[in-house]
Amino acid sequence: SPSGRSYRYVNPQFYSQSSYYYTLIKTFVNISCLFYDFGGGK
């Protein structure tokens, strides 16, 4: 069906975009934790 074909075409792009944002958020959280540790908030 056309919707199935279009879903298969769009899905990898959506997956790579969402994993990109996931990595960005994870990196931001790790940096925030580093600043928190450096601030003496252990």
XYZ file of C-alpha atoms in Angstrom, residues 1-2 4 8-10 12-14 16-20 23 26 29-31 34 37-39 42:
24
model
C 0.000 0.000 0.000
C 1.202 3.597 -0.546
C 3.205 1.367 3.978
C 9.130 2.597 5.217
C 10.697 5.536 3.367
C 10.215 8.033 6.199
C 14.857 5.623 8.826
C 14.954 9.421 8.633
C 12.732 9.699 11.692
C 18.120 8.871 12.863
C 16.592 12.228 13.799
C 15.144 10.949 17.081
C 18.389 9.163 18.001
C 20.239 12.411 17.224
C 22.169 11.685 22.026
C 21.964 12.575 26.954
C 22.441 15.732 30.968
C 25.977 14.373 31.331
C 27.451 17.884 31.074
C 29.629 17.274 35.510
C 29.857 17.660 40.602
C 32.344 20.487 40.022
C 30.037 22.785 41.988
C 28.083 15.457 45.261
